[in-house]
């Protein structure tokens, strides 16, 4: 009787994510008459070849699995799992990150390379948790947030996610437009570059019709283009190998480079990218009803994500060291941004083997185009997941793209010739994204720690502590950015008091997200005790 009462109390109090309907083929149950939004339809998913030795059935949430061991490592399987991590890694190579790299190199030299390494490592941890959530549940973060939180909270989370996505998209579109302007020799103005970039969603839709692997191959080409372009720049400028290694190994931080250090860390976590990765892993057909299948998928996705971010780290190092070698300690160091970086490089190094101005432009274009398309991709999952919309993909892509293009064209017209104004805009957009960081990281850690959601694949106590330490650190870093920004920009008592009220609401929502689970479990224990 006590056990029955406990189960009844738990059933009443557990979040709806624990009983969410999912496709039967993926190891979950589907409610009759309920059709939910899915990241990928069954016929879109890539089949992962499995051996006949791993056919034991079971439910990973309950631990009811067969006795068979995990299948051996296979390079062929790793290749079939390869793709989502590299699409995710593009957010670590977007124009905002490249600008942070070049400014860190120009102002701080090689001294912040160690921070870039650790920031990438922290980013990897967050993305691995996102992938784990998507694989173990068969659903992505936006869908799970829809079931986990009450209506008012999930609407607030959706609005925050959309704002972060729009802010990132504006930076990425502007980055592409700057690259087009550089490559065209200034013939194509910034606003026209924005319009050209706006149509990249049609490339995305065209490729998506030919399958996930074609789309992933396209992004692979863009990443390779970035890697080759910045490697050529690295070879042309020949930074010091000794200082590079010392910069990676020996931690150094000066008071004059705090702002650049905050920028390096703050650019790592893109809120929309966390939503994106948990959805991308569902492009592989994995039976979540078999524990060995889930464990295998998590393992392969972890390897692939690590390789992808290792590549992104090397590319970021190329950019940082090129500008460290060329401009550290110079008068121009504090004035370099995305738009004039090519001219500074051309003036410094000229055209040796290759015209370095256009090499920079090509790498920047690949960065901007790839990140804007993945932003469109992420926007589909965010909108569909939070709102459970059954819209055609091209409709959602157009809605997502339109939200950013109109303000971006206005921005391009206004800031076309004002570099100082463009820098201020970028700083404001960075702040906009920093504001959203808690509203993606806290739900992620909450969900991936819950047995009701993850079953036996929830993270353990050590991983949970490490994850929370990383999350608190990232929130603190972005909080520092917010404080310094508003301290410089807030003028007048009316604006100051309004800002304080908004800040109070913001902090209250963050506290709610943190303490909500503790309150829930206290209620659950109390209910079970009373029933007993």
Coordinates of C-alpha atoms in Angstrom, one line a residue:
X1 CA 0.0 0.0 0.0
X2 CA 2.8 2.4 0.8
X3 CA 4.5 1.6 -2.5
X4 CA 1.2 2.2 -4.3
X5 CA 0.7 5.5 -2.6
X6 CA 4.2 6.6 -3.4
X7 CA 3.8 5.8 -7.0
X8 CA 0.5 7.7 -7.1
X9 CA 2.0 10.8 -5.5
X10 CA 5.0 10.6 -7.8
X11 CA 2.8 10.3 -10.8
X12 CA 0.9 13.5 -9.8
X13 CA 4.0 15.6 -9.2
X14 CA 6.4 14.4 -11.9
X15 CA 6.8 16.8 -14.8
X16 CA 5.1 16.0 -18.1
X17 CA 8.5 15.4 -19.8
X18 CA 8.6 12.1 -18.0
X19 CA 5.5 10.9 -19.8
X20 CA 5.9 12.7 -23.1
X21 CA 4.7 10.9 -26.2
X22 CA 7.4 9.9 -28.6
X23 CA 7.7 7.8 -31.7
X24 CA 7.5 4.0 -31.0
X25 CA 10.3 3.3 -33.4
X26 CA 12.7 5.3 -31.3
X27 CA 11.9 3.4 -28.2
X28 CA 9.2 5.7 -26.8
X29 CA 5.4 5.6 -26.8
X30 CA 3.1 7.7 -28.8
X31 CA -0.3 8.9 -27.5
X32 CA -3.2 8.3 -29.8
X33 CA -4.4 11.3 -31.6
X34 CA -1.5 13.5 -30.5
X35 CA 1.0 14.6 -33.2
X36 CA 4.0 16.4 -31.8
X37 CA 6.6 18.4 -33.7
X38 CA 9.7 16.4 -34.4
X39 CA 13.3 17.6 -35.2
X40 CA 13.5 15.0 -38.0
X41 CA 10.9 12.7 -39.5
X42 CA 11.7 9.0 -39.4
X43 CA 12.4 8.8 -43.1
X44 CA 14.9 11.8 -42.8
X45 CA 17.1 10.1 -40.2
X46 CA 20.4 8.4 -41.1
X47 CA 20.4 4.7 -40.3
X48 CA 23.4 3.5 -38.2
X49 CA 24.5 0.0 -39.0
X50 CA 24.5 -2.2 -35.9
X51 CA 25.7 -5.8 -35.3
X52 CA 23.3 -8.6 -34.5
X53 CA 25.0 -9.0 -31.1
X54 CA 23.4 -5.9 -29.7
X55 CA 19.7 -6.7 -30.2
X56 CA 18.7 -6.9 -26.6
X57 CA 15.5 -5.0 -25.9
X58 CA 14.8 -2.8 -22.9
X59 CA 13.8 0.6 -21.6
X60 CA 16.8 2.7 -20.7
X61 CA 14.7 4.9 -18.4
X62 CA 13.9 1.9 -16.2
X63 CA 17.2 0.1 -16.6
X64 CA 15.4 -3.0 -18.1
X65 CA 18.0 -4.1 -20.6
X66 CA 19.6 -7.2 -21.8
X67 CA 22.9 -8.6 -20.6
X68 CA 24.9 -8.0 -23.8
X69 CA 27.9 -5.8 -23.7
X70 CA 28.6 -2.7 -25.8
X71 CA 29.6 -3.3 -29.4
X72 CA 33.3 -2.7 -30.3
X73 CA 34.5 0.6 -31.6
X74 CA 34.0 1.1 -35.4
X75 CA 35.5 3.8 -37.6
X76 CA 32.7 3.2 -40.0
X77 CA 30.1 3.9 -37.3
X78 CA 32.1 7.0 -36.2
X79 CA 31.9 8.3 -39.8
X80 CA 28.1 7.7 -39.9
X81 CA 27.8 9.6 -36.6
X82 CA 30.0 12.4 -37.8
X83 CA 28.1 15.6 -38.8
X84 CA 26.1 17.1 -35.9
X85 CA 29.2 18.1 -33.9
X86 CA 30.8 19.9 -36.9
X87 CA 27.5 21.8 -37.5
X88 CA 27.6 22.7 -33.8
X89 CA 31.2 23.8 -33.9
X90 CA 30.4 26.5 -36.4
X91 CA 29.0 28.6 -33.6
X92 CA 32.6 28.6 -32.2
X93 CA 33.8 30.0 -35.5
X94 CA 31.2 32.7 -36.3
X95 CA 32.1 36.3 -37.1
X96 CA 31.6 37.3 -33.4
X97 CA 34.2 34.7 -32.3
X98 CA 36.6 35.8 -35.1
X99 CA 36.4 39.4 -33.9
X100 CA 37.0 38.3 -30.4
X101 CA 40.1 36.4 -31.6
X102 CA 41.6 39.2 -33.6
X103 CA 41.1 41.7 -30.8
X104 CA 42.5 39.3 -28.2
X105 CA 45.6 38.8 -30.4
X106 CA 46.1 42.4 -31.2
X107 CA 45.7 43.8 -27.7
X108 CA 46.8 40.8 -25.5
X109 CA 49.2 39.1 -27.9
X110 CA 49.6 35.4 -27.2
X111 CA 48.8 35.7 -23.5
X112 CA 45.1 34.6 -23.7
X113 CA 45.5 31.4 -25.8
X114 CA 45.3 29.3 -22.6
X115 CA 42.0 31.0 -21.8
X116 CA 40.8 30.2 -25.3
X117 CA 41.7 26.5 -24.7
X118 CA 39.8 26.3 -21.4
X119 CA 36.9 28.3 -22.8
X120 CA 36.6 25.8 -25.7
X121 CA 36.8 22.9 -23.1
X122 CA 34.0 24.4 -21.1
X123 CA 32.0 24.9 -24.3
X124 CA 32.6 21.2 -25.1
X125 CA 31.2 20.2 -21.7
X126 CA 28.0 22.1 -22.3
X127 CA 27.6 20.7 -25.8
X128 CA 28.2 17.2 -24.7
X129 CA 25.4 17.6 -22.1
X130 CA 23.2 18.9 -24.9
X131 CA 23.9 16.0 -27.1
X132 CA 23.4 13.5 -24.2
X133 CA 20.0 15.0 -23.5
X134 CA 18.9 14.7 -27.1
X135 CA 20.2 11.1 -27.5
X136 CA 18.8 9.7 -24.2
X137 CA 15.4 11.3 -24.5
X138 CA 14.8 11.3 -28.2
X139 CA 13.7 14.9 -27.9
X140 CA 15.5 18.2 -28.0
X141 CA 15.9 20.9 -25.4
X142 CA 13.2 23.2 -26.6
X143 CA 10.6 20.3 -26.6
X144 CA 11.6 19.2 -23.1
X145 CA 11.4 22.8 -21.8
X146 CA 7.9 23.0 -23.2
X147 CA 6.9 20.0 -21.0
X148 CA 9.1 20.8 -18.0
X149 CA 7.9 24.4 -17.2
X150 CA 4.6 26.1 -16.7
X151 CA 3.2 28.1 -19.6
X152 CA 4.4 31.5 -18.5
X153 CA 7.9 30.2 -17.9
X154 CA 8.2 28.4 -21.2
X155 CA 6.9 31.5 -23.1
X156 CA 9.5 33.6 -21.3
X157 CA 12.2 31.0 -22.2
X158 CA 11.1 31.0 -25.8
X159 CA 11.2 34.8 -26.0
X160 CA 14.7 34.8 -24.5
X161 CA 15.9 32.1 -27.0
X162 CA 14.5 34.1 -29.9
X163 CA 16.1 37.3 -28.8
X164 CA 19.5 35.5 -28.4
X165 CA 19.1 34.0 -31.9
X166 CA 18.2 37.4 -33.5
X167 CA 21.2 39.0 -31.8
X168 CA 23.5 36.3 -33.1
X169 CA 22.0 36.4 -36.5
X170 CA 22.5 40.1 -36.9
X171 CA 26.2 39.7 -36.1
X172 CA 26.6 36.8 -38.5
X173 CA 24.7 38.5 -41.4
X174 CA 26.8 41.6 -40.9
X175 CA 30.0 39.5 -40.9
X176 CA 29.0 37.9 -44.2
X177 CA 28.1 41.3 -45.7
X178 CA 31.5 42.7 -44.6
X179 CA 33.2 39.7 -46.3
X180 CA 31.3 40.3 -49.5
X181 CA 32.3 44.0 -49.4
X182 CA 36.0 43.0 -49.0
X183 CA 36.0 40.4 -51.7
X184 CA 34.2 42.8 -54.1
X185 CA 36.8 45.4 -53.5
X186 CA 34.2 47.7 -51.9
X187 CA 31.9 47.6 -55.0
X188 CA 29.1 45.9 -53.1
X189 CA 28.0 48.0 -50.1
X190 CA 27.1 46.6 -46.7
X191 CA 23.4 46.7 -47.1
X192 CA 23.6 44.9 -50.5
X193 CA 25.7 42.2 -48.8
X194 CA 23.0 41.8 -46.2
X195 CA 20.4 41.2 -48.9
X196 CA 22.6 38.7 -50.6
X197 CA 23.2 36.9 -47.3
X198 CA 19.4 36.9 -46.6
X199 CA 18.9 34.4 -49.5
X200 CA 21.3 31.8 -48.0
X201 CA 18.3 30.2 -46.3
X202 CA 17.2 29.1 -49.9
X203 CA 20.6 27.3 -50.2
X204 CA 19.8 25.6 -46.9
X205 CA 16.3 24.6 -47.9
X206 CA 17.6 23.3 -51.3
X207 CA 20.3 21.2 -49.7
X208 CA 18.0 19.9 -46.9
X209 CA 15.7 18.4 -49.6
X210 CA 18.6 16.2 -50.7
X211 CA 19.2 14.7 -47.2
X212 CA 21.0 15.4 -44.0
X213 CA 24.3 14.1 -45.3
X214 CA 24.4 16.5 -48.2
X215 CA 23.8 19.4 -45.8
X216 CA 26.5 18.2 -43.5
X217 CA 28.9 17.9 -46.4
X218 CA 28.2 21.5 -47.4
X219 CA 29.0 22.7 -43.9
X220 CA 32.2 20.5 -44.0
X221 CA 33.3 22.4 -47.1
X222 CA 32.7 25.8 -45.4
X223 CA 34.7 24.7 -42.3
X224 CA 37.5 23.4 -44.5
X225 CA 37.5 26.8 -46.4
X226 CA 37.9 28.6 -43.1
X227 CA 40.7 26.3 -42.0
X228 CA 42.6 26.6 -45.3
X229 CA 42.2 30.4 -45.5
X230 CA 43.4 31.1 -41.9
X231 CA 46.1 28.4 -42.2
X232 CA 47.4 30.3 -45.3
X233 CA 47.4 33.5 -43.2
X234 CA 49.2 31.7 -40.4
X235 CA 51.8 30.5 -42.8
X236 CA 52.2 34.0 -44.5
X237 CA 52.7 35.8 -41.2
X238 CA 54.7 33.1 -39.4
X239 CA 53.8 33.7 -35.7
X240 CA 56.3 32.6 -33.1
X241 CA 55.8 28.8 -32.3
X242 CA 57.5 29.2 -28.9
X243 CA 55.2 32.1 -27.8
X244 CA 52.2 30.2 -29.2
X245 CA 53.0 27.1 -27.0
X246 CA 53.8 29.3 -24.0
X247 CA 50.5 31.2 -24.5
X248 CA 48.5 27.9 -24.5
X249 CA 50.4 26.3 -21.5
X250 CA 51.1 29.2 -19.2
X251 CA 48.1 31.1 -17.7
X252 CA 48.6 34.9 -17.8
X253 CA 46.0 37.7 -17.2
X254 CA 46.7 41.4 -17.0
X255 CA 44.3 44.1 -15.8
X256 CA 44.6 45.8 -19.3
X257 CA 43.3 42.6 -21.0
X258 CA 40.3 41.8 -18.8
X259 CA 37.9 43.0 -21.4
X260 CA 39.4 40.8 -24.1
X261 CA 39.5 37.8 -21.7
X262 CA 35.8 38.3 -20.9
X263 CA 35.2 38.4 -24.7
X264 CA 37.0 35.2 -25.3
X265 CA 35.0 33.3 -22.7
X266 CA 31.7 35.1 -23.4
X267 CA 31.8 34.2 -27.1
X268 CA 32.0 30.5 -26.5
X269 CA 28.4 29.8 -25.4
X270 CA 25.8 30.7 -28.0
X271 CA 22.4 30.1 -26.5
X272 CA 20.8 28.9 -29.8
X273 CA 23.7 26.5 -30.3
X274 CA 22.8 24.5 -27.2
X275 CA 19.2 24.1 -28.5
X276 CA 20.6 23.2 -31.9
X277 CA 23.0 20.4 -30.8
X278 CA 20.3 18.5 -28.8
X279 CA 18.2 18.5 -32.0
X280 CA 21.0 17.7 -34.5
X281 CA 21.9 14.4 -32.8
X282 CA 18.4 13.2 -33.6
X283 CA 19.3 13.1 -37.3
X284 CA 20.6 9.6 -36.6
X285 CA 18.1 6.7 -36.1
X286 CA 18.8 5.4 -32.6
X287 CA 16.5 3.1 -30.7
X288 CA 16.3 4.7 -27.3
X289 CA 14.6 1.6 -26.0
X290 CA 18.0 -0.2 -26.1
X291 CA 20.4 0.9 -23.5
X292 CA 23.5 -0.2 -25.5
X293 CA 22.3 1.8 -28.5
X294 CA 22.0 5.0 -26.4
X295 CA 25.3 4.4 -24.7
X296 CA 27.0 3.8 -28.1
X297 CA 25.4 6.9 -29.6
X298 CA 26.5 9.1 -26.7
X299 CA 30.0 7.7 -27.0
X300 CA 30.3 8.3 -30.7
X301 CA 28.8 11.8 -30.6
X302 CA 31.2 12.7 -27.7
X303 CA 34.2 11.7 -29.8
X304 CA 32.9 13.5 -32.9
X305 CA 32.1 16.7 -30.9
X306 CA 35.6 16.7 -29.3
X307 CA 37.2 16.3 -32.8
X308 CA 35.0 19.1 -34.2
X309 CA 35.9 21.6 -31.3
X310 CA 39.5 20.6 -31.6
X311 CA 39.4 21.8 -35.2
X312 CA 37.6 25.0 -34.2
X313 CA 40.2 25.6 -31.5
X314 CA 43.0 25.3 -34.1
X315 CA 41.3 27.8 -36.4
X316 CA 40.7 30.3 -33.6
X317 CA 44.4 29.9 -32.7
X318 CA 45.3 30.7 -36.3
X319 CA 43.3 34.0 -36.2
X320 CA 44.5 35.0 -32.7
X321 CA 48.2 34.4 -33.4
X322 CA 48.1 36.1 -36.8
X323 CA 46.9 39.4 -35.2
X324 CA 49.2 38.9 -32.2
X325 CA 52.2 38.7 -34.5
X326 CA 51.2 41.6 -36.6
X327 CA 49.7 44.1 -34.2
X328 CA 50.4 43.4 -30.6
X329 CA 52.0 46.5 -29.0
X330 CA 51.2 48.6 -32.1
X331 CA 49.2 51.9 -32.2
X332 CA 46.6 50.2 -34.4
X333 CA 45.9 47.4 -32.0
X334 CA 42.9 49.0 -30.3
X335 CA 41.2 50.0 -33.6
X336 CA 41.0 46.7 -35.4
X337 CA 37.6 45.2 -36.1
X338 CA 36.1 42.8 -38.6
X339 CA 35.6 45.5 -41.3
X340 CA 39.1 47.0 -41.3
X341 CA 41.1 43.9 -40.3
X342 CA 41.7 43.0 -43.9
X343 CA 43.1 46.4 -44.7
X344 CA 45.4 46.3 -41.7
X345 CA 46.7 42.9 -42.7
X346 CA 47.2 44.1 -46.3
X347 CA 49.0 47.2 -45.2
X348 CA 51.2 45.1 -42.8
X349 CA 52.0 42.1 -45.0
X350 CA 51.1 43.2 -48.5
X351 CA 50.6 40.4 -51.1
X352 CA 53.3 37.9 -50.6
X353 CA 52.3 34.5 -52.0
X354 CA 48.6 35.3 -51.8
X355 CA 46.8 38.6 -51.3
X356 CA 46.1 38.4 -47.6
X357 CA 43.2 40.8 -47.8
X358 CA 41.1 38.5 -49.9
X359 CA 42.2 35.4 -48.0
X360 CA 40.8 37.1 -44.9
X361 CA 37.6 37.9 -46.8
X362 CA 37.1 34.4 -48.0
X363 CA 37.6 32.9 -44.5
X364 CA 35.2 35.5 -43.1
X365 CA 32.6 34.8 -45.8
X366 CA 32.7 31.1 -45.0
X367 CA 32.3 31.9 -41.3
X368 CA 29.4 34.2 -41.9
X369 CA 27.5 32.0 -44.4
X370 CA 27.8 28.8 -42.3
X371 CA 26.8 30.5 -39.1
X372 CA 23.8 32.3 -40.6
X373 CA 22.5 29.0 -42.1
X374 CA 22.9 27.1 -38.8
X375 CA 21.2 30.0 -37.1
X376 CA 18.2 29.5 -39.4
X377 CA 18.4 25.8 -38.6
X378 CA 18.4 26.4 -34.9
X379 CA 15.5 28.9 -35.3
X380 CA 13.3 26.1 -36.7
X381 CA 14.0 23.8 -33.8
X382 CA 13.5 26.6 -31.2
X383 CA 10.2 27.7 -32.7
X384 CA 8.9 24.3 -33.4
X385 CA 9.9 22.9 -30.0
X386 CA 8.6 25.6 -27.7
X387 CA 5.4 26.2 -29.7
X388 CA 4.8 22.7 -31.0
X389 CA 4.2 24.1 -34.5
X390 CA 3.5 21.8 -37.4
X391 CA 4.7 24.2 -40.1
X392 CA 6.5 23.4 -43.3
X393 CA 10.2 23.8 -42.9
X394 CA 10.5 26.5 -45.6
X395 CA 7.8 28.5 -43.7
X396 CA 9.7 28.3 -40.4
X397 CA 13.0 29.1 -42.2
X398 CA 11.4 32.3 -43.8
X399 CA 10.0 33.4 -40.4
X400 CA 13.3 32.9 -38.6
X401 CA 15.3 34.6 -41.4
X402 CA 12.8 37.6 -41.6
X403 CA 13.2 38.3 -37.8
X404 CA 16.8 39.2 -38.3
X405 CA 17.1 40.5 -41.9
X406 CA 14.9 43.6 -41.5
X407 CA 16.7 45.0 -38.5
X408 CA 20.1 44.0 -40.0
X409 CA 19.4 46.0 -43.2
X410 CA 18.6 49.0 -41.1
X411 CA 21.8 48.5 -39.1
X412 CA 23.8 48.1 -42.3
X413 CA 22.4 51.4 -43.8
X414 CA 23.1 53.3 -40.5
X415 CA 26.5 51.9 -39.7
X416 CA 28.0 51.4 -43.2
X417 CA 30.7 54.0 -42.7
X418 CA 30.9 54.3 -38.9
X419 CA 33.4 51.8 -37.5
X420 CA 33.0 53.1 -34.0
X421 CA 29.3 52.8 -34.2
X422 CA 29.6 49.2 -35.5
X423 CA 31.8 48.3 -32.6
X424 CA 29.2 49.7 -30.2
X425 CA 26.5 47.7 -32.0
X426 CA 28.6 44.5 -31.7
X427 CA 29.1 45.1 -28.0
X428 CA 25.3 45.7 -27.5
X429 CA 24.6 42.4 -29.4
X430 CA 27.1 40.6 -27.2
X431 CA 25.3 41.9 -24.1
X432 CA 21.9 40.8 -25.6
X433 CA 23.2 37.3 -25.9
X434 CA 24.9 37.3 -22.5
X435 CA 21.6 38.1 -20.9
X436 CA 20.1 34.9 -22.3
X437 CA 22.9 32.6 -21.0
X438 CA 21.2 31.5 -17.7
X439 CA 18.0 30.7 -19.6
X440 CA 19.5 27.9 -21.6
X441 CA 22.2 26.6 -19.3
X442 CA 20.1 26.2 -16.1
X443 CA 17.3 24.3 -17.9
X444 CA 19.9 22.1 -19.6
X445 CA 21.6 21.2 -16.3
X446 CA 18.3 20.7 -14.6
X447 CA 17.0 18.3 -17.3
X448 CA 20.1 16.3 -17.8
X449 CA 20.3 15.7 -14.0
X450 CA 16.8 14.4 -13.7
X451 CA 16.2 10.6 -13.6
X452 CA 12.5 11.2 -14.6
X453 CA 13.8 12.7 -17.9
X454 CA 17.2 10.9 -18.5
X455 CA 16.6 7.5 -16.8
X456 CA 19.9 5.8 -16.1
X457 CA 21.7 8.3 -18.4
X458 CA 21.3 11.2 -16.0
X459 CA 24.7 12.7 -15.1
X460 CA 26.3 11.6 -11.8
X461 CA 27.1 13.7 -8.8
X462 CA 30.6 14.6 -9.9
X463 CA 29.6 15.6 -13.4
X464 CA 26.7 17.6 -11.9
X465 CA 29.0 19.5 -9.6
X466 CA 31.5 20.2 -12.4
X467 CA 28.7 21.3 -14.7
X468 CA 27.2 23.7 -12.2
X469 CA 30.7 25.2 -11.5
X470 CA 31.1 25.8 -15.2
X471 CA 27.6 27.2 -15.6
X472 CA 28.1 29.6 -12.6
X473 CA 31.5 30.7 -13.9
X474 CA 30.0 31.4 -17.4
X475 CA 27.1 33.3 -15.9
X476 CA 29.5 35.3 -13.7
X477 CA 31.7 36.2 -16.7
X478 CA 28.7 37.3 -18.7
X479 CA 27.3 39.1 -15.7
X480 CA 30.6 41.1 -15.5
X481 CA 30.1 42.0 -19.2
X482 CA 26.6 43.2 -18.4
X483 CA 27.6 45.3 -15.4
X484 CA 30.5 47.0 -17.2
X485 CA 28.3 47.7 -20.2
X486 CA 25.4 49.2 -18.3
X487 CA 27.7 51.1 -16.0
X488 CA 29.1 52.9 -19.0
X489 CA 25.8 53.3 -20.8
X490 CA 23.2 54.1 -18.1
X491 CA 22.5 57.9 -17.8
X492 CA 19.7 59.6 -15.9
X493 CA 17.6 58.5 -12.9
X494 CA 14.6 57.5 -15.0
X495 CA 16.5 55.1 -17.2
X496 CA 18.5 53.8 -14.2
X497 CA 15.4 53.1 -12.1
X498 CA 13.7 51.3 -15.1
X499 CA 16.9 49.2 -15.6
X500 CA 16.9 48.3 -11.9
X501 CA 13.3 47.1 -12.1
X502 CA 14.1 45.0 -15.2
X503 CA 17.2 43.6 -13.5
X504 CA 15.1 42.6 -10.4
X505 CA 12.6 40.7 -12.6
X506 CA 15.6 39.1 -14.5
X507 CA 17.3 38.0 -11.3
X508 CA 14.0 36.7 -9.9
X509 CA 13.4 34.5 -13.0
X510 CA 17.0 33.1 -12.7
X511 CA 16.4 32.3 -9.0
X512 CA 13.1 30.6 -9.9
X513 CA 14.8 28.4 -12.5
X514 CA 17.5 27.4 -9.9
X515 CA 15.3 26.7 -6.9
X516 CA 12.3 25.2 -8.8
X517 CA 13.6 21.7 -8.8
X518 CA 14.6 21.7 -5.1
X519 CA 11.0 22.9 -4.3
X520 CA 9.6 20.2 -6.5
X521 CA 11.5 17.4 -4.9
X522 CA 10.7 18.6 -1.4
X523 CA 7.0 18.5 -2.3
X524 CA 7.4 15.0 -3.8
X525 CA 9.1 13.7 -0.6
X526 CA 6.4 15.3 1.5
X527 CA 3.6 13.8 -0.6
X528 CA 5.2 10.3 -0.5
X529 CA 5.7 10.6 3.3
X530 CA 2.0 11.6 3.9
X531 CA 0.8 8.8 1.6
X532 CA 2.9 6.3 3.6

